[in-house]
Amino acid sequence: MTETTINIPTSPELSGKASFIMLGTGFDEIEALATADVMRRGGMETYTVSMSDDRLVKGATGQLVIADMTITDLKPELIDWLILPGADIDQPAVNPGESIQKIIKNHWDNGGKIAAICAAPALILGPLGIINGKEATGYPFLKDEFNRHGGIYSDRHTVSNGRLITSNGPGTTLEFALAIVRETQGKETETALRKGMVIQPCGCISTDDCHCTQ
């Protein structure tokens, strides 16, 4: 068997604020990587962060992804948006340890911006009190868990409340990412992205079923 050597780039050195997408074992690849793609297309400095000390992270469908950096490389003071993809309820990606919980909670308490999708709003933000009393959304099958933590569950696919953006799951990822771009870069950038990526004014096929945010 022939061995193949892969040269992994060193972790980036940041000089200013950026957005960070957290990757834990079992993370949903669509929710994480498509979001990173759209944000970068929108001109946002965006990096993936392994939630462990290993930059190689295994996703929900078995894809191996090399994160831009590990959690030990992350400097909380440089976080603009903190992005939390979903995962199955028993996976480390939505069951972060105390040190990561502290980063998330401190970022929020200090006025930071958070975007969470699928299971992450109920399973990560819920126990930290971040969705308590707020209209938000997440994976529909976790609605009871969402409500248990005081969240006001919305049937919209994506809910944007300034510094908190939440969304349903893999199928709403593009709307989720575009909401982050719109909140950060403005409506004109979002509109240009939609045109370039051939995305309709909302992600729904039929207006009869549309629950998207506008």
CSV table of C-alpha atoms in Angstrom, one decimal:
chain,number,residue,atom,x,y,z
A,1,MET,CA,0.0,0.0,0.0
A,2,THR,CA,1.3,3.4,-1.0
A,3,GLU,CA,1.5,6.0,1.8
A,4,THR,CA,0.2,9.5,1.1
A,5,THR,CA,1.5,12.5,3.0
A,6,ILE,CA,-0.8,15.5,3.4
A,7,ASN,CA,0.7,18.9,4.4
A,8,ILE,CA,-1.7,20.5,6.9
A,9,PRO,CA,-1.4,24.3,6.9
A,10,THR,CA,-0.5,25.9,10.2
A,11,SER,CA,-3.3,27.6,12.2
A,12,PRO,CA,-3.9,31.2,11.1
A,13,GLU,CA,-2.7,34.1,13.2
A,14,LEU,CA,-5.4,36.6,13.6
A,15,SER,CA,-4.9,40.3,14.0
A,16,GLY,CA,-8.5,41.3,14.5
A,17,LYS,CA,-12.0,40.0,15.1
A,18,ALA,CA,-13.4,37.1,13.0
A,19,SER,CA,-16.3,34.6,13.0
A,20,PHE,CA,-15.7,31.0,14.3
A,21,ILE,CA,-17.7,27.9,13.5
A,22,MET,CA,-17.3,25.2,16.2
A,23,LEU,CA,-16.7,21.6,15.1
A,24,GLY,CA,-17.2,18.8,17.6
A,25,THR,CA,-17.4,15.1,16.8
A,26,GLY,CA,-20.6,14.3,15.0
A,27,PHE,CA,-21.2,17.9,13.7
A,28,ASP,CA,-23.6,18.3,10.7
A,29,GLU,CA,-21.4,18.8,7.7
A,30,ILE,CA,-23.9,20.8,5.7
A,31,GLU,CA,-24.7,23.1,8.6
A,32,ALA,CA,-21.1,23.9,9.3
A,33,LEU,CA,-19.4,23.9,5.9
A,34,ALA,CA,-22.1,25.5,3.8
A,35,THR,CA,-22.4,28.2,6.4
A,36,ALA,CA,-18.6,28.8,6.2
A,37,ASP,CA,-18.8,28.9,2.4
A,38,VAL,CA,-21.6,31.5,2.3
A,39,MET,CA,-20.0,33.7,5.0
A,40,ARG,CA,-16.7,33.7,3.1
A,41,ARG,CA,-18.4,34.5,-0.2
A,42,GLY,CA,-20.0,37.4,1.7
A,43,GLY,CA,-16.6,38.8,2.6
A,44,MET,CA,-16.7,37.7,6.3
A,45,GLU,CA,-13.4,36.4,7.8
A,46,THR,CA,-14.5,32.9,9.0
A,47,TYR,CA,-12.7,30.0,10.6
A,48,THR,CA,-13.6,26.5,11.7
A,49,VAL,CA,-12.5,25.5,15.3
A,50,SER,CA,-12.2,22.0,16.6
A,51,MET,CA,-13.8,21.6,20.0
A,52,SER,CA,-10.9,19.4,21.0
A,53,ASP,CA,-7.1,19.6,20.7
A,54,ASP,CA,-7.2,17.6,17.5
A,55,ARG,CA,-7.8,19.5,14.3
A,56,LEU,CA,-9.1,16.4,12.5
A,57,VAL,CA,-12.8,16.2,13.3
A,58,LYS,CA,-15.3,13.5,12.1
A,59,GLY,CA,-18.7,14.8,11.0
A,60,ALA,CA,-22.1,13.2,11.2
A,61,THR,CA,-21.9,11.3,7.9
A,62,GLY,CA,-18.3,10.3,8.5
A,63,GLN,CA,-16.5,13.1,6.6
A,64,LEU,CA,-13.2,14.0,8.1
A,65,VAL,CA,-12.5,17.7,8.2
A,66,ILE,CA,-9.4,19.5,9.2
A,67,ALA,CA,-10.4,22.5,11.2
A,68,ASP,CA,-8.5,25.8,10.8
A,69,MET,CA,-7.6,25.7,14.5
A,70,THR,CA,-8.2,23.9,17.8
A,71,ILE,CA,-10.1,25.3,20.8
A,72,THR,CA,-6.7,26.1,22.5
A,73,ASP,CA,-5.9,28.4,19.6
A,74,LEU,CA,-9.2,30.3,19.9
A,75,LYS,CA,-8.9,33.8,21.5
A,76,PRO,CA,-12.3,34.6,22.9
A,77,GLU,CA,-11.7,38.4,22.7
A,78,LEU,CA,-11.4,38.0,18.9
A,79,ILE,CA,-14.8,36.4,18.4
A,80,ASP,CA,-17.3,38.3,16.3
A,81,TRP,CA,-19.9,35.6,15.5
A,82,LEU,CA,-19.8,32.3,17.2
A,83,ILE,CA,-21.5,29.7,15.0
A,84,LEU,CA,-22.9,26.4,16.5
A,85,PRO,CA,-23.9,23.6,14.0
A,86,GLY,CA,-26.2,20.8,15.1
A,87,ALA,CA,-25.6,17.1,15.6
A,88,ASP,CA,-27.4,14.0,17.0
A,89,ILE,CA,-28.4,14.5,20.6
A,90,ASP,CA,-25.7,12.2,22.0
A,91,GLN,CA,-22.8,13.6,20.0
A,92,PRO,CA,-20.0,15.8,21.5
A,93,ALA,CA,-20.8,18.5,19.0
A,94,VAL,CA,-24.0,19.5,20.9
A,95,ASN,CA,-22.7,18.4,24.4
A,96,PRO,CA,-19.7,20.7,24.9
A,97,GLY,CA,-17.6,20.5,28.0
A,98,GLU,CA,-17.5,23.1,30.7
A,99,SER,CA,-14.6,25.1,29.2
A,100,ILE,CA,-16.4,25.5,25.9
A,101,GLN,CA,-19.7,26.3,27.6
A,102,LYS,CA,-17.9,29.1,29.5
A,103,ILE,CA,-16.6,30.5,26.2
A,104,ILE,CA,-20.1,30.5,24.7
A,105,LYS,CA,-21.8,32.0,27.8
A,106,ASN,CA,-19.1,34.7,28.4
A,107,HIS,CA,-19.3,35.7,24.7
A,108,TRP,CA,-23.1,36.1,25.0
A,109,ASP,CA,-23.0,37.9,28.4
A,110,ASN,CA,-20.4,40.4,27.0
A,111,GLY,CA,-22.7,41.4,24.1
A,112,GLY,CA,-21.4,38.9,21.6
A,113,LYS,CA,-23.2,37.5,18.6
A,114,ILE,CA,-24.3,33.8,18.3
A,115,ALA,CA,-25.8,31.8,15.5
A,116,ALA,CA,-27.0,28.3,16.2
A,117,ILE,CA,-28.8,25.8,14.0
A,118,CYS,CA,-30.7,22.5,14.3
A,119,ALA,CA,-30.1,20.8,17.7
A,120,ALA,CA,-27.7,23.5,19.0
A,121,PRO,CA,-30.3,26.1,20.1
A,122,ALA,CA,-32.1,23.6,22.4
A,123,LEU,CA,-29.1,21.5,23.5
A,124,ILE,CA,-26.3,24.1,23.8
A,125,LEU,CA,-28.0,27.5,24.2
A,126,GLY,CA,-30.9,26.2,26.2
A,127,PRO,CA,-29.0,25.0,29.3
A,128,LEU,CA,-26.9,28.2,29.2
A,129,GLY,CA,-30.0,30.3,29.5
A,130,ILE,CA,-29.4,32.1,26.2
A,131,ILE,CA,-32.8,31.3,24.6
A,132,ASN,CA,-34.8,31.9,27.8
A,133,GLY,CA,-37.6,34.4,27.0
A,134,LYS,CA,-36.5,34.8,23.4
A,135,GLU,CA,-38.3,34.0,20.1
A,136,ALA,CA,-36.0,31.6,18.3
A,137,THR,CA,-36.2,28.3,16.4
A,138,GLY,CA,-34.3,25.0,16.0
A,139,TYR,CA,-34.8,21.4,15.1
A,140,PRO,CA,-38.6,20.8,15.2
A,141,PHE,CA,-38.3,17.4,17.0
A,142,LEU,CA,-36.6,19.1,19.9
A,143,LYS,CA,-39.4,21.7,20.4
A,144,ASP,CA,-40.2,20.3,23.9
A,145,GLU,CA,-36.6,20.6,25.0
A,146,PHE,CA,-36.5,24.1,23.5
A,147,ASN,CA,-39.5,25.1,25.5
A,148,ARG,CA,-38.2,23.5,28.7
A,149,HIS,CA,-35.4,26.0,28.7
A,150,GLY,CA,-37.8,29.0,28.3
A,151,GLY,CA,-37.4,29.5,24.6
A,152,ILE,CA,-40.3,30.9,22.6
A,153,TYR,CA,-40.4,28.5,19.7
A,154,SER,CA,-41.1,30.0,16.2
A,155,ASP,CA,-42.3,28.1,13.2
A,156,ARG,CA,-40.2,30.3,10.9
A,157,HIS,CA,-37.3,28.4,9.3
A,158,THR,CA,-34.8,31.1,10.4
A,159,VAL,CA,-35.2,33.7,13.1
A,160,SER,CA,-32.9,36.7,13.4
A,161,ASN,CA,-33.0,38.8,16.5
A,162,GLY,CA,-30.0,41.0,16.1
A,163,ARG,CA,-27.2,39.2,17.8
A,164,LEU,CA,-29.0,35.9,18.0
A,165,ILE,CA,-29.8,33.9,14.8
A,166,THR,CA,-31.3,30.4,14.9
A,167,SER,CA,-32.5,28.0,12.3
A,168,ASN,CA,-34.2,24.6,11.8
A,169,GLY,CA,-31.6,22.2,10.3
A,170,PRO,CA,-29.7,21.1,7.2
A,171,GLY,CA,-32.4,22.2,4.7
A,172,THR,CA,-32.4,25.8,6.1
A,173,THR,CA,-28.7,26.2,6.2
A,174,LEU,CA,-28.4,28.7,3.2
A,175,GLU,CA,-31.1,30.9,4.8
A,176,PHE,CA,-29.3,30.7,8.1
A,177,ALA,CA,-26.0,31.7,6.6
A,178,LEU,CA,-27.5,34.5,4.5
A,179,ALA,CA,-29.1,35.8,7.7
A,180,ILE,CA,-25.7,36.1,9.3
A,181,VAL,CA,-24.3,37.8,6.2
A,182,ARG,CA,-27.3,40.2,6.1
A,183,GLU,CA,-26.9,41.1,9.8
A,184,THR,CA,-23.2,41.7,9.3
A,185,GLN,CA,-22.6,42.9,5.8
A,186,GLY,CA,-26.0,44.4,5.0
A,187,LYS,CA,-28.9,43.7,2.7
A,188,GLU,CA,-27.1,44.6,-0.5
A,189,THR,CA,-24.4,41.9,0.1
A,190,GLU,CA,-27.1,39.3,0.8
A,191,THR,CA,-29.0,40.2,-2.4
A,192,ALA,CA,-25.8,40.0,-4.4
A,193,LEU,CA,-25.1,36.5,-2.9
A,194,ARG,CA,-28.6,35.3,-3.7
A,195,LYS,CA,-28.2,36.4,-7.3
A,196,GLY,CA,-24.8,34.9,-7.7
A,197,MET,CA,-25.7,31.6,-6.0
A,198,VAL,CA,-29.2,31.4,-7.7
A,199,ILE,CA,-31.0,31.4,-4.4
A,200,GLN,CA,-34.7,32.6,-4.4
A,201,PRO,CA,-35.7,35.5,-2.1
A,202,CYS,CA,-36.4,32.7,0.4
A,203,GLY,CA,-35.4,29.1,0.3
A,204,CYS,CA,-39.0,27.7,0.0
A,205,ILE,CA,-40.2,26.1,-3.2
A,206,SER,CA,-43.8,27.1,-2.6
A,207,THR,CA,-45.0,30.4,-1.1
A,208,ASP,CA,-47.9,28.5,0.5
A,209,ASP,CA,-45.5,26.7,2.8
A,210,CYS,CA,-43.1,29.6,3.4
A,211,HIS,CA,-42.1,30.3,7.0
A,212,CYS,CA,-38.8,32.0,6.2
A,213,THR,CA,-37.7,35.2,7.9
A,214,GLN,CA,-37.7,38.2,5.6
